[in-house]
mmCIF file of C-alpha atoms in Angstrom:
data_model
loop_
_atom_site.group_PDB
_atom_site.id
_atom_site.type_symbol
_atom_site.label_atom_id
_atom_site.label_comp_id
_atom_site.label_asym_id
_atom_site.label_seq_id
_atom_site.Cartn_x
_atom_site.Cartn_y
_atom_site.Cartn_z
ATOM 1 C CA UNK D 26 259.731 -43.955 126.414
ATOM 2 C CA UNK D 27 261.745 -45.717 129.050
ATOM 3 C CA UNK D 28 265.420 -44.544 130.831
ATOM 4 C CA UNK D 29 268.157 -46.975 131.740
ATOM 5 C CA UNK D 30 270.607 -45.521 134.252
ATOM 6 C CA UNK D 31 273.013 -47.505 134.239
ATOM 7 C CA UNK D 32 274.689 -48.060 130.497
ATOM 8 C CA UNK D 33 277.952 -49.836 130.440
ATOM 9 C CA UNK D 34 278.183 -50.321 126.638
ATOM 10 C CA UNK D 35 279.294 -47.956 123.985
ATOM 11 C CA UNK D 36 276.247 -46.306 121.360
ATOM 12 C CA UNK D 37 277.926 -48.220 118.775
ATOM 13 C CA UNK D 38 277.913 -51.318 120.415
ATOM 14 C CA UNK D 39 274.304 -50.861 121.530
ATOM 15 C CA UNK D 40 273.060 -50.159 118.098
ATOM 16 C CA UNK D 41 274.192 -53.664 117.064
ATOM 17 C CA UNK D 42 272.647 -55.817 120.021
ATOM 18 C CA UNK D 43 268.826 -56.443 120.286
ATOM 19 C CA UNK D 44 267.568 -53.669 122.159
ATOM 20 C CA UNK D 45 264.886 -56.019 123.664
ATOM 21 C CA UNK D 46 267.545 -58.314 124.651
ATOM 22 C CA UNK D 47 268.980 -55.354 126.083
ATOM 23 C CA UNK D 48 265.998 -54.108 128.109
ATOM 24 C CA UNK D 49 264.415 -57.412 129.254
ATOM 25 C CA UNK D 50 268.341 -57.771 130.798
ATOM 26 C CA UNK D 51 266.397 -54.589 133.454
ATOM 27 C CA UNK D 52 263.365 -55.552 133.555
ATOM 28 C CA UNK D 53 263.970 -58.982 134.883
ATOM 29 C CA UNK D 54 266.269 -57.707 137.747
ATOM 30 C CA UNK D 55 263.840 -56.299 140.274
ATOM 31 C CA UNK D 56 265.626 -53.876 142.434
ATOM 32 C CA UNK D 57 266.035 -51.124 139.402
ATOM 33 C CA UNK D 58 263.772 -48.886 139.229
ATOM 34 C CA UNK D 59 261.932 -48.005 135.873
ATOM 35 C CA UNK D 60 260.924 -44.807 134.669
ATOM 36 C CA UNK D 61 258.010 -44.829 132.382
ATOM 37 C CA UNK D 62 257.489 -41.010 130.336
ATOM 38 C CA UNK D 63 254.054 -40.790 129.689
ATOM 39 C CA UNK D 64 253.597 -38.468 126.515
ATOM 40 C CA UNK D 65 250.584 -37.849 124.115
ATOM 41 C CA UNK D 66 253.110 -39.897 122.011
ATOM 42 C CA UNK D 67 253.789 -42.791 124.264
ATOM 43 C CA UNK D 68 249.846 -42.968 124.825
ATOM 44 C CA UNK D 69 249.587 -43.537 121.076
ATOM 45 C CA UNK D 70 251.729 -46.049 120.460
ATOM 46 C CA UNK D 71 250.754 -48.422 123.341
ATOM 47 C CA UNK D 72 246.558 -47.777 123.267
ATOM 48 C CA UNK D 73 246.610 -47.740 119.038
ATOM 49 C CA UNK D 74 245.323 -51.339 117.228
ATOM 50 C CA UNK D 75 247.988 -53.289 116.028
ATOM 51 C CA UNK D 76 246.165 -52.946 112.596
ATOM 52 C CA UNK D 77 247.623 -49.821 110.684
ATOM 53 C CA UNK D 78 250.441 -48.929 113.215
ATOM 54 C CA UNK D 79 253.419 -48.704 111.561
ATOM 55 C CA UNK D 80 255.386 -51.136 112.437
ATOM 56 C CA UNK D 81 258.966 -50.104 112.888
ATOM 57 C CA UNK D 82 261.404 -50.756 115.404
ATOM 58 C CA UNK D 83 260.662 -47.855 118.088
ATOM 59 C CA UNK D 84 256.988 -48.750 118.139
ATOM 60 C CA UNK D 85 257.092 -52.498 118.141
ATOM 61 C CA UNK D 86 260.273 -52.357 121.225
ATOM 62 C CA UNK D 87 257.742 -49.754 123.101
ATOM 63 C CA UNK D 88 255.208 -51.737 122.738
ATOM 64 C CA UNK D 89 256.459 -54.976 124.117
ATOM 65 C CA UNK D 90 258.427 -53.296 126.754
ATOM 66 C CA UNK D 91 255.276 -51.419 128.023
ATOM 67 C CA UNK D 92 252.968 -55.060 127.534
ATOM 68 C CA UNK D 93 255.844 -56.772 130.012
ATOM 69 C CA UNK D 94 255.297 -53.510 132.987
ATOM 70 C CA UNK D 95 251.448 -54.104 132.707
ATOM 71 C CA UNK D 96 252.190 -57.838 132.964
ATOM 72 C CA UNK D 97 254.357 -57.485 135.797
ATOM 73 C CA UNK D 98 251.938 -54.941 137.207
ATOM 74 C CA UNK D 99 249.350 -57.211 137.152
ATOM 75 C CA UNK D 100 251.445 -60.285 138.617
ATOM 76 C CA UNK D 101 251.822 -58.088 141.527
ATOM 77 C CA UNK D 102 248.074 -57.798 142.457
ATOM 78 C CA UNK D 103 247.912 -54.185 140.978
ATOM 79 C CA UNK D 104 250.790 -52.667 143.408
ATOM 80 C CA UNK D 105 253.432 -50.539 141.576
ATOM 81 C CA UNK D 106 256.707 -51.458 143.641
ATOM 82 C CA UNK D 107 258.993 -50.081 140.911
ATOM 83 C CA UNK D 108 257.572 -47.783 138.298
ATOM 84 C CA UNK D 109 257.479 -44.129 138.077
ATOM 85 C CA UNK D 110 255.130 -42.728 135.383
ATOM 86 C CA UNK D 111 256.379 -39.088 135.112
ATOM 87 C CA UNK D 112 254.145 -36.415 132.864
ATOM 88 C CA UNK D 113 256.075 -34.638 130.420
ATOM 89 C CA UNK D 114 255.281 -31.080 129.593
ATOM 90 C CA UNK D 115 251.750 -31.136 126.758
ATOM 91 C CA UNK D 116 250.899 -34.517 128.074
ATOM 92 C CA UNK D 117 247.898 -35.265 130.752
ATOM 93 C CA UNK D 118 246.770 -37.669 133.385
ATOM 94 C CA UNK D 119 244.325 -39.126 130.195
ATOM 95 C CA UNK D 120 247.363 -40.106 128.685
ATOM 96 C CA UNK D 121 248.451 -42.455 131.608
ATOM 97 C CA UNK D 122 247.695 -46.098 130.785
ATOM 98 C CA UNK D 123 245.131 -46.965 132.394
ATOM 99 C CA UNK D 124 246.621 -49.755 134.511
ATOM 100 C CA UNK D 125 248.775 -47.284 135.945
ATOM 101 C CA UNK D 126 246.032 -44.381 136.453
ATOM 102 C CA UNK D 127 245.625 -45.553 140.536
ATOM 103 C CA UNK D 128 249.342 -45.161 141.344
ATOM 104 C CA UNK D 129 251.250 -41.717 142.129
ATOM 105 C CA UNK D 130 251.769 -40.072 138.881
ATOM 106 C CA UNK D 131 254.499 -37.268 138.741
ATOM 107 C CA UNK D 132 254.805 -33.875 136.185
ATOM 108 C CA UNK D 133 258.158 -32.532 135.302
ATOM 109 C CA UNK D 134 259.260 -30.810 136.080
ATOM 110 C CA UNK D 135 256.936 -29.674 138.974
ATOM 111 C CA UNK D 136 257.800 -32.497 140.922
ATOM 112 C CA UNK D 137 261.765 -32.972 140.298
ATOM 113 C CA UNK D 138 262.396 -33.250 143.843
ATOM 114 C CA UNK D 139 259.999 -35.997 144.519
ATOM 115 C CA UNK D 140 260.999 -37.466 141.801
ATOM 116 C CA UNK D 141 264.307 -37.431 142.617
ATOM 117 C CA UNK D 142 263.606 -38.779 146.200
ATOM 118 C CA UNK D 143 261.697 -41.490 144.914
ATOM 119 C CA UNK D 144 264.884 -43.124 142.400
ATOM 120 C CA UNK D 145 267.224 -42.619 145.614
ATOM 121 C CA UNK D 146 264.213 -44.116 147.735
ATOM 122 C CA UNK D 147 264.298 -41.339 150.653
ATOM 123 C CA UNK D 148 261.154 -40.796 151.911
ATOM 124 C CA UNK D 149 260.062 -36.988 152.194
ATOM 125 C CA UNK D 150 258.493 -36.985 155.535
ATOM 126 C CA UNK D 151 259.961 -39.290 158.023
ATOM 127 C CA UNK D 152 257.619 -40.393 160.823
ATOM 128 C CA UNK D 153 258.591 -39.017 164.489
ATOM 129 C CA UNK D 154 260.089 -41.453 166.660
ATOM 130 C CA UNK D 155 257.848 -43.775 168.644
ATOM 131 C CA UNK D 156 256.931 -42.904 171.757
ATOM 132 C CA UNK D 157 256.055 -44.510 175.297
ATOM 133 C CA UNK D 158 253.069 -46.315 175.762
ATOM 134 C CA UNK D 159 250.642 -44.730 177.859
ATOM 135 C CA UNK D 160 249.446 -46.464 181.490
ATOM 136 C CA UNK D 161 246.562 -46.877 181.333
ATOM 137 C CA UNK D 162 244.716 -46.794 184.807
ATOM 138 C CA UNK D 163 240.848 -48.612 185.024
ATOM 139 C CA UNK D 164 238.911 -46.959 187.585
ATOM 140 C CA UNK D 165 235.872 -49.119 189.328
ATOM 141 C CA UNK D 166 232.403 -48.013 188.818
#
């Protein structure tokens, strides 16, 4: 499952446009932020064969949506810059892709706070200010 913040279209409207269209609109413009909800679910649909899946709408869009983050991902030699895989209540860490298993993985709502931080990109701890450089006297043996 993936959230959009920022909706500037009506539900009717949207139900009439390509929802990939739609999406690929955010996923192309790097400065959003994309949250991914890992769910037993969402594990499901993106790890199961494409034989025998059903193949309806939701599952083929989450599908391809999820196939363009790994790409991306991967274009980025492995570093998440923009993806925040929360755990929803009943799901796991198993259930995290595994290209996304060695980044920082949140649980709602445990970490709501750090989530939060994260979307408005405040860091929690902010480093003390840097101090003077020390003189350094050498002595002759």
């Amino acid at each position: 499952m993936f959230v959009v913040f920022q909706i500037d279209i009506f539900e009717q409207q949207f139900s009439s446009i390509s929802k990939i269209d739609f999406m690929e609109r955010y996923l192309s413009e790097r400065e959003y932020l994309i949250i991914i909800i890992i769910s037993p679910k969402y594990y499901e649909t993106v790890t199961a064969p494409p034989v025998g899946v059903e193949n309806d709408e939701r599952t083929f869009n989450t599908v391809y949506i999820h196939k363009q983050l790994q790409n991306e991902f991967i274009q980025n030699g492995s570093k998440n810059f923009r993806f925040i895989p929360i755990l929803f209540p009943g799901a796991k860490k198993c259930h995290v892709p595994n290209w996304l298993q060695n980044t920082n993985v949140y649980r709602w709502p445990r970490d709501r706070d750090d989530i939060l931080r994260r979307l408005m990109r405040v860091e929690k701890y902010n480093p003390p200010p840097i101090g003077e450089l020390p003189t350094i006297v050498s002595i002759p043996i």
